[in-house]
Coordinates of C-alpha atoms in Angstrom, one line a residue:
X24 CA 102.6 71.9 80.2
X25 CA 105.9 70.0 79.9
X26 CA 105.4 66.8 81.9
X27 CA 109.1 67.8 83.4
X28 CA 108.2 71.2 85.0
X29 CA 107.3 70.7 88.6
X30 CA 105.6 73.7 88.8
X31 CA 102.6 74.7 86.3
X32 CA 102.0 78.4 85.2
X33 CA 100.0 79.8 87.9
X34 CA 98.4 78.6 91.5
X35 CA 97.2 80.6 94.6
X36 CA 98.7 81.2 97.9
X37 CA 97.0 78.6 100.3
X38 CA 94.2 80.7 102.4
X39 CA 91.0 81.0 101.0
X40 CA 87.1 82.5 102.6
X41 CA 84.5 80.2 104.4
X42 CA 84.4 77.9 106.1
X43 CA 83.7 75.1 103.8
X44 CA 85.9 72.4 103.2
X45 CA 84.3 70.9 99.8
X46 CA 83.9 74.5 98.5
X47 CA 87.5 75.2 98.8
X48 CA 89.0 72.3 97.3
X49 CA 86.2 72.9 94.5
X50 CA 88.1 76.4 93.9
X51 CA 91.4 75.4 94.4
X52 CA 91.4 72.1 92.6
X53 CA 89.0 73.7 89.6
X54 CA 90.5 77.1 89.3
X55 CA 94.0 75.3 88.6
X56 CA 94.2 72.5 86.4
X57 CA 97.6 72.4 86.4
X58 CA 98.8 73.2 89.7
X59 CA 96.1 72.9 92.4
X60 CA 96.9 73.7 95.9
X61 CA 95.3 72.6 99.5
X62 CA 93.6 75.6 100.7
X63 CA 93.4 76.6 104.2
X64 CA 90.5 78.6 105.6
X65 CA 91.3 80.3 108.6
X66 CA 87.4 81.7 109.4
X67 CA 86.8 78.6 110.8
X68 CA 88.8 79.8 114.0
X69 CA 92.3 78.4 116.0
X70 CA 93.6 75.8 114.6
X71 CA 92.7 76.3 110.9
X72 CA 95.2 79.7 111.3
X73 CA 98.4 79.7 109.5
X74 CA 100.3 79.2 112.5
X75 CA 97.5 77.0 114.8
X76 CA 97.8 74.2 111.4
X77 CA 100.8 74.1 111.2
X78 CA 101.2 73.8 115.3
X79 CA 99.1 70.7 114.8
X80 CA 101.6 69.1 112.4
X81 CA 104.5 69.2 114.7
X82 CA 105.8 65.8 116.4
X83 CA 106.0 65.6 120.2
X84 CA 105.5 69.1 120.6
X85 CA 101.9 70.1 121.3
X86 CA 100.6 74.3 121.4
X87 CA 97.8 75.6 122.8
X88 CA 95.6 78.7 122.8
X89 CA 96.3 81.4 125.0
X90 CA 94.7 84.9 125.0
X91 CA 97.8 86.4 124.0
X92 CA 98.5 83.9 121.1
X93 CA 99.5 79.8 120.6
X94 CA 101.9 78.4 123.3
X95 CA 103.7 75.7 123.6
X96 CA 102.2 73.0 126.1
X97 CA 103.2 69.2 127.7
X98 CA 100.5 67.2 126.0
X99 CA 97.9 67.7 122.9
X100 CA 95.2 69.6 123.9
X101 CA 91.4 69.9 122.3
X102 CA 93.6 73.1 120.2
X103 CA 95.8 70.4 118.7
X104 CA 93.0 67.9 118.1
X105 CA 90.8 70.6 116.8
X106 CA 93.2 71.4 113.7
X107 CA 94.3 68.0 113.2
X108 CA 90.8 67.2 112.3
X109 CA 90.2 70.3 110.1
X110 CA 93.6 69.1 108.2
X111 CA 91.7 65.8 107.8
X112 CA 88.7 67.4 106.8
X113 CA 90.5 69.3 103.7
X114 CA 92.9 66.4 103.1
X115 CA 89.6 64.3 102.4
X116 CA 87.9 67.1 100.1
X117 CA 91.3 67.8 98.8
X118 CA 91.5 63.9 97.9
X119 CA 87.8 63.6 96.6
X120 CA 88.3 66.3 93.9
X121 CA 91.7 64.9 92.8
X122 CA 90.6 61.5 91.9
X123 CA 93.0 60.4 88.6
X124 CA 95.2 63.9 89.3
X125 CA 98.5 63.8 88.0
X126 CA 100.7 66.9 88.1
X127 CA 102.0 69.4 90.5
X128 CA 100.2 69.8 93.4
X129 CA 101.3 72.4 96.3
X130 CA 100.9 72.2 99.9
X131 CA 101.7 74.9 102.4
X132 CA 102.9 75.2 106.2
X133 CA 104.4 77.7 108.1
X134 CA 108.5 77.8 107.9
X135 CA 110.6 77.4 111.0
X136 CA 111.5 80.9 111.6
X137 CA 107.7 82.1 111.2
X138 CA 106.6 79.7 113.4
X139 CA 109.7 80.2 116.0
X140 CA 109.0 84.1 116.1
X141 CA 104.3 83.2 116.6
X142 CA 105.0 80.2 119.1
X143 CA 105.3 81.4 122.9
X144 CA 107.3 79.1 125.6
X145 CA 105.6 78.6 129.0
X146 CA 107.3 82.2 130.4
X147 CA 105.0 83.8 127.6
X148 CA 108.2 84.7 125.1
X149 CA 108.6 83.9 122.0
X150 CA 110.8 80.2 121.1
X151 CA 112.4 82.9 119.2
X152 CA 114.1 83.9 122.0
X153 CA 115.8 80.6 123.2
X154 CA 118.0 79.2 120.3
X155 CA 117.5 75.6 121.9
X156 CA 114.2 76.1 121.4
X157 CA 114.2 77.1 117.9
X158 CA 116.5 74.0 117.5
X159 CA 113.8 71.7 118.9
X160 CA 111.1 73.8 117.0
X161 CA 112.8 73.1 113.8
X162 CA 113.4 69.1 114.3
X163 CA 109.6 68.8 115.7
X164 CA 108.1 70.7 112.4
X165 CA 111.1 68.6 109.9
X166 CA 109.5 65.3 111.1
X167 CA 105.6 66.9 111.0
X168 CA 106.3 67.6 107.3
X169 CA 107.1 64.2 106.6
X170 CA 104.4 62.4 107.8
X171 CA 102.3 65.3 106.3
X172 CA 103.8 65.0 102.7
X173 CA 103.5 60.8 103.3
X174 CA 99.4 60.6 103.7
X175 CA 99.1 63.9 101.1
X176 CA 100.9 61.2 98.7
X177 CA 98.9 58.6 99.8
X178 CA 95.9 60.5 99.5
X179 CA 96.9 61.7 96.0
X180 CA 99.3 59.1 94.4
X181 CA 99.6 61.1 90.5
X182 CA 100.4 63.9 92.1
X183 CA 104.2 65.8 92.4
X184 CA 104.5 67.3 95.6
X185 CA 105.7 70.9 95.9
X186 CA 105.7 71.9 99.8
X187 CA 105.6 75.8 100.4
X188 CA 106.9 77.1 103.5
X189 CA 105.4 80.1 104.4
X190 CA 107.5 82.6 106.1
X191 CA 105.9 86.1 106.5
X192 CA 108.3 86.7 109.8
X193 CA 111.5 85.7 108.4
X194 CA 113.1 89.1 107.1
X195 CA 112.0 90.8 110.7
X196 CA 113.6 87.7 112.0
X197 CA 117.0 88.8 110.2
X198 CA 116.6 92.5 111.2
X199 CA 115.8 91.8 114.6
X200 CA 112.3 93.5 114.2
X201 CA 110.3 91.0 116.6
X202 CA 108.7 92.1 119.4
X203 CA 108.8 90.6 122.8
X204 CA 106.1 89.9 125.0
X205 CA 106.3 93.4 126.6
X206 CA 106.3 95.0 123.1
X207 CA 108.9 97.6 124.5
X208 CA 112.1 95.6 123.3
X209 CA 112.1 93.3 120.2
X210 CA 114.4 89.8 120.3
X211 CA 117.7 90.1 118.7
X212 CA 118.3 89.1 115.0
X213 CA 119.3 85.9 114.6
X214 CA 122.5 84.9 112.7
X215 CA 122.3 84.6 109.0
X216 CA 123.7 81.5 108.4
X217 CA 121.6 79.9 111.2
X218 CA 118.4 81.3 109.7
X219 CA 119.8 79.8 106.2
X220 CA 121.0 76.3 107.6
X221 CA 118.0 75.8 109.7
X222 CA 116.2 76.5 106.6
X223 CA 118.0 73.9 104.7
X224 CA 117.7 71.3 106.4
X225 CA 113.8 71.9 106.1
X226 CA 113.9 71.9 102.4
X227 CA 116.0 68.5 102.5
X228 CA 112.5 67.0 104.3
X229 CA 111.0 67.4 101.0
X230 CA 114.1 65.3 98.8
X231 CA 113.9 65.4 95.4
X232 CA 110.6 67.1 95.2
X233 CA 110.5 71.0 95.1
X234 CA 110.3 73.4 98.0
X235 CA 108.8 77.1 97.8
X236 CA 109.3 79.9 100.3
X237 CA 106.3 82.6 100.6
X238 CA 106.6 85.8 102.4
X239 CA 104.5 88.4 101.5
X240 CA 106.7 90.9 104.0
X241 CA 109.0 93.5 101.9
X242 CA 112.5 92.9 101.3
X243 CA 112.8 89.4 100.6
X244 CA 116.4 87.6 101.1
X245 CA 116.3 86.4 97.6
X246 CA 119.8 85.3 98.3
X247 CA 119.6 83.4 101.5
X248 CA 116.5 81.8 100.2
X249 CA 118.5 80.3 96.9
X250 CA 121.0 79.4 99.2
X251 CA 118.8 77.2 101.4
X252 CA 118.2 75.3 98.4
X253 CA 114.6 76.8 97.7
X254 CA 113.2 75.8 94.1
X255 CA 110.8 79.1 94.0
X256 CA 110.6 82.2 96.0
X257 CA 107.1 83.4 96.2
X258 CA 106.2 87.1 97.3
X259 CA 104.0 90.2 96.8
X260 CA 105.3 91.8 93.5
X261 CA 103.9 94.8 94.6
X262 CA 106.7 95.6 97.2
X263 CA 109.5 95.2 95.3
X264 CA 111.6 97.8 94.4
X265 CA 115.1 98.4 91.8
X266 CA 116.8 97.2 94.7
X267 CA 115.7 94.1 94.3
X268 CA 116.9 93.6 90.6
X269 CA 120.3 92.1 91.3
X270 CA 119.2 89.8 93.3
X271 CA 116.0 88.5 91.1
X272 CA 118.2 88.6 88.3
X273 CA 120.7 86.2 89.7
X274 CA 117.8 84.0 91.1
X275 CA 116.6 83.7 87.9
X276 CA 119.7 83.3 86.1
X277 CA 120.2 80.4 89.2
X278 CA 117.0 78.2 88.2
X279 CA 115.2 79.0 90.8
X280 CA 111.4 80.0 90.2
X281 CA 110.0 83.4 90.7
X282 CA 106.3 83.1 92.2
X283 CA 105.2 86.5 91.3
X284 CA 101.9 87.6 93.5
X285 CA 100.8 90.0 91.3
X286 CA 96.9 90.1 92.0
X287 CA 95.7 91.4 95.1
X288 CA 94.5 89.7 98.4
X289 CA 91.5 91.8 99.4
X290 CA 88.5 92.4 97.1
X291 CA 89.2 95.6 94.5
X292 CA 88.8 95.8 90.7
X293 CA 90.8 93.9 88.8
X294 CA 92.6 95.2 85.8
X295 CA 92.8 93.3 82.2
X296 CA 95.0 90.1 82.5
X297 CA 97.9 91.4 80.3
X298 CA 97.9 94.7 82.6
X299 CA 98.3 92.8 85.8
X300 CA 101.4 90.9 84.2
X301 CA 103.0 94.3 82.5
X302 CA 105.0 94.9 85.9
X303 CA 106.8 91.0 85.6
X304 CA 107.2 92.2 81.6
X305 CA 109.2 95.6 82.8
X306 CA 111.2 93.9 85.3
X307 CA 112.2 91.5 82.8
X308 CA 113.0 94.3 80.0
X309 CA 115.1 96.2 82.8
X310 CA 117.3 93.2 84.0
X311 CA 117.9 92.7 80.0
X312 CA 116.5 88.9 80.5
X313 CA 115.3 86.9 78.0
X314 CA 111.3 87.2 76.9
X315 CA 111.2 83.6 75.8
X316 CA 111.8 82.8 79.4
X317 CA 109.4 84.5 81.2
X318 CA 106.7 81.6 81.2
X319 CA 109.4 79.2 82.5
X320 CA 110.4 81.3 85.4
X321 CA 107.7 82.9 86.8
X322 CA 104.2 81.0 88.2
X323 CA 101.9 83.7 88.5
X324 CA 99.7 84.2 92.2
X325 CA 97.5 86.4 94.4
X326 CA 99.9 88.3 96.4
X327 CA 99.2 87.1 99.6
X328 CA 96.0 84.9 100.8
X329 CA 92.9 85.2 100.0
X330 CA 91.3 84.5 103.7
X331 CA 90.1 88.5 103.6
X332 CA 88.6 88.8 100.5
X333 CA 85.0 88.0 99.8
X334 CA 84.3 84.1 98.1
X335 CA 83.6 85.8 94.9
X336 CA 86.5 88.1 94.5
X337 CA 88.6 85.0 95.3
X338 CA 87.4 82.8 93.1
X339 CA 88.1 85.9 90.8
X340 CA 91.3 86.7 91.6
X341 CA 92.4 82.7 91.0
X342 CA 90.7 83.0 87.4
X343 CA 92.6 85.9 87.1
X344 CA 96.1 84.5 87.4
X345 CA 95.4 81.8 85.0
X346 CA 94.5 84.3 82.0
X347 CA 97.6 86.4 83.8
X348 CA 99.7 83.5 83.6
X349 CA 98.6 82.8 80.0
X350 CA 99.2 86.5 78.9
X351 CA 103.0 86.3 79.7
X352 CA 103.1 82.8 78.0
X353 CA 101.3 84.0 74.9
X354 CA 102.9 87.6 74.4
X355 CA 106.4 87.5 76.6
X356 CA 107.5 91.0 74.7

């Protein structure tokens, strides 16, 4: 791998099954030479969720379980404490398994809009619904980041930091497609060029290294997202459609790296590497791009988590994208 790239050919999404901190870094670190990631592993319950760990990151804001979901609360709480300490537990297996690591390493939380449209205020709405809120959200989860990306590079000094934000919500964010707490209304979209600046200014936490947006939600705003200054966009390959071919085009054309979830989440057969890439290879063919760049723009992934699928289809599915990943390198016609 050129010593240059900060991204290697393939990684996986963040969630994986169990319950078992070792086990996981094991699989992440092992499965992905290049470019291992710090899995998460939601079974253990609230505050190892997507949105609970992240909650647990944020800086003078503290959330809280509540039958209906995490709210935001006056003071840390055993729900903050709890994922603080499973972030500690997988930063130390993460740490044990990367001794002498040097290379591209990912780390995932959930982005500011995600996290704005999961996080209720006291009245039981979403802080999607109070833009000072979101404001606050957004300055609270900047400042969480840092300190989080400070002891992951003190844990793991070789190692490049890419930060991925993950942002399943953000296109129902645009569309206005959130609910509200009564489910009968949803909140209304919010401004474009809020979304994108708020966005921004969340990348620029992670200055000079790389920043990656997920969403594994269909119509991805490939636009907005190069605009906010994101360095790869990663999503589920699956749901993309000729719609979408202006818009990749120009994002790869832009620099900016394609992270193409091409293997599925949830256990099923899996086909032969260079069939699960042939899709990528078409797309490519169709937007008239160069073959020789193909293994330079695209990081192959599972399309979404693996927190659903049994622990032997995932440590499948992550073996998978590496041979995937190879296949386009080897063979980009």
């Amino acid at each position: 791998m050129n010593d240059n790239t900060p991204f290697g050919p393939a990684t996986g999404i963040g969630s994986l099954p169990g319950t078992d901190a070792r086990e996981a870094a094991k699989t992440a670190t092992g499965s992905f030479e290049d470019f291992p990631f710090l899995p998460e592993l939601p079974a253990r319950g609230p505050g190892a969720d997507m949105i609970g760990r992240t909650a647990g990151m944020l800086v003078e804001l503290y959330a809280r379980v509540e039958p209906s979901g995490w709210r935001i609360g006056d003071r840390p709480g055993r729900d903050t404490k709890r994922a603080r300490s499973w972030l500690g537990e997988d930063l130390d297996a993460l740490e044990e398994f990367t001794q002498g690591y040097e290379g591209p390493l990912k780390v995932q939380a959930v982005g500011p809009w995600t996290l704005a449209a999961a996080l209720e205020l006291k009245n039981g709405e979403a802080a999607l619904s109070d833009p000072g809120a979101c404001r606050d959200l957004a300055a609270s989860l900047a400042e969480g980041l840092r300190q989080h990306l400070d002891e992951v590079r003190r844990r793991v000094p070789g190692a490049r930091l890419v930060l991925q934000l993950d942002e399943p919500s953000l296109t129902a964010v645009l569309r206005g497609q959130v609910k509200t707490a009564s489910g009968y209304r949803t909140h209304r979209a919010v401004d474009r060029q809020v979304v994108e600046a708020t966005l921004r200014d969340l990348v620029g936490v992670h200055t000079p290294g790389p920043v990656v947006v997920h969403t594994c939600a269909p119509d991805v705003p490939f636009a907005l997202l190069r605009r906010a200054g994101a360095a790869g966009i990663s999503f589920d390959f699956s749901l993309l459609t000729e719609r979408d071919d202006e818009a990749i085009g120009e994002t790869v054309e832009g620099g900016t790296r394609l992270f193409a979830g091409i293997v599925p989440g949830t256990d099923g057969p899996l086909s032969d590497p260079a069939g699960s890439v042939m899709g990528v290879r078409t797309l490519w063919r169709r937007l008239g791009l160069r073959p020789g760049l193909l293994a330079q723009a695209v990081t192959v992934t599972p399309a979404c988590g693996l927190a659903g699928a049994s622990p032997d289809y995932a440590r499948r599915a992550l073996a998978h994208c590496v041979r995937a990943a190879r296949s386009l390198a080897d063979n980009p016609e």
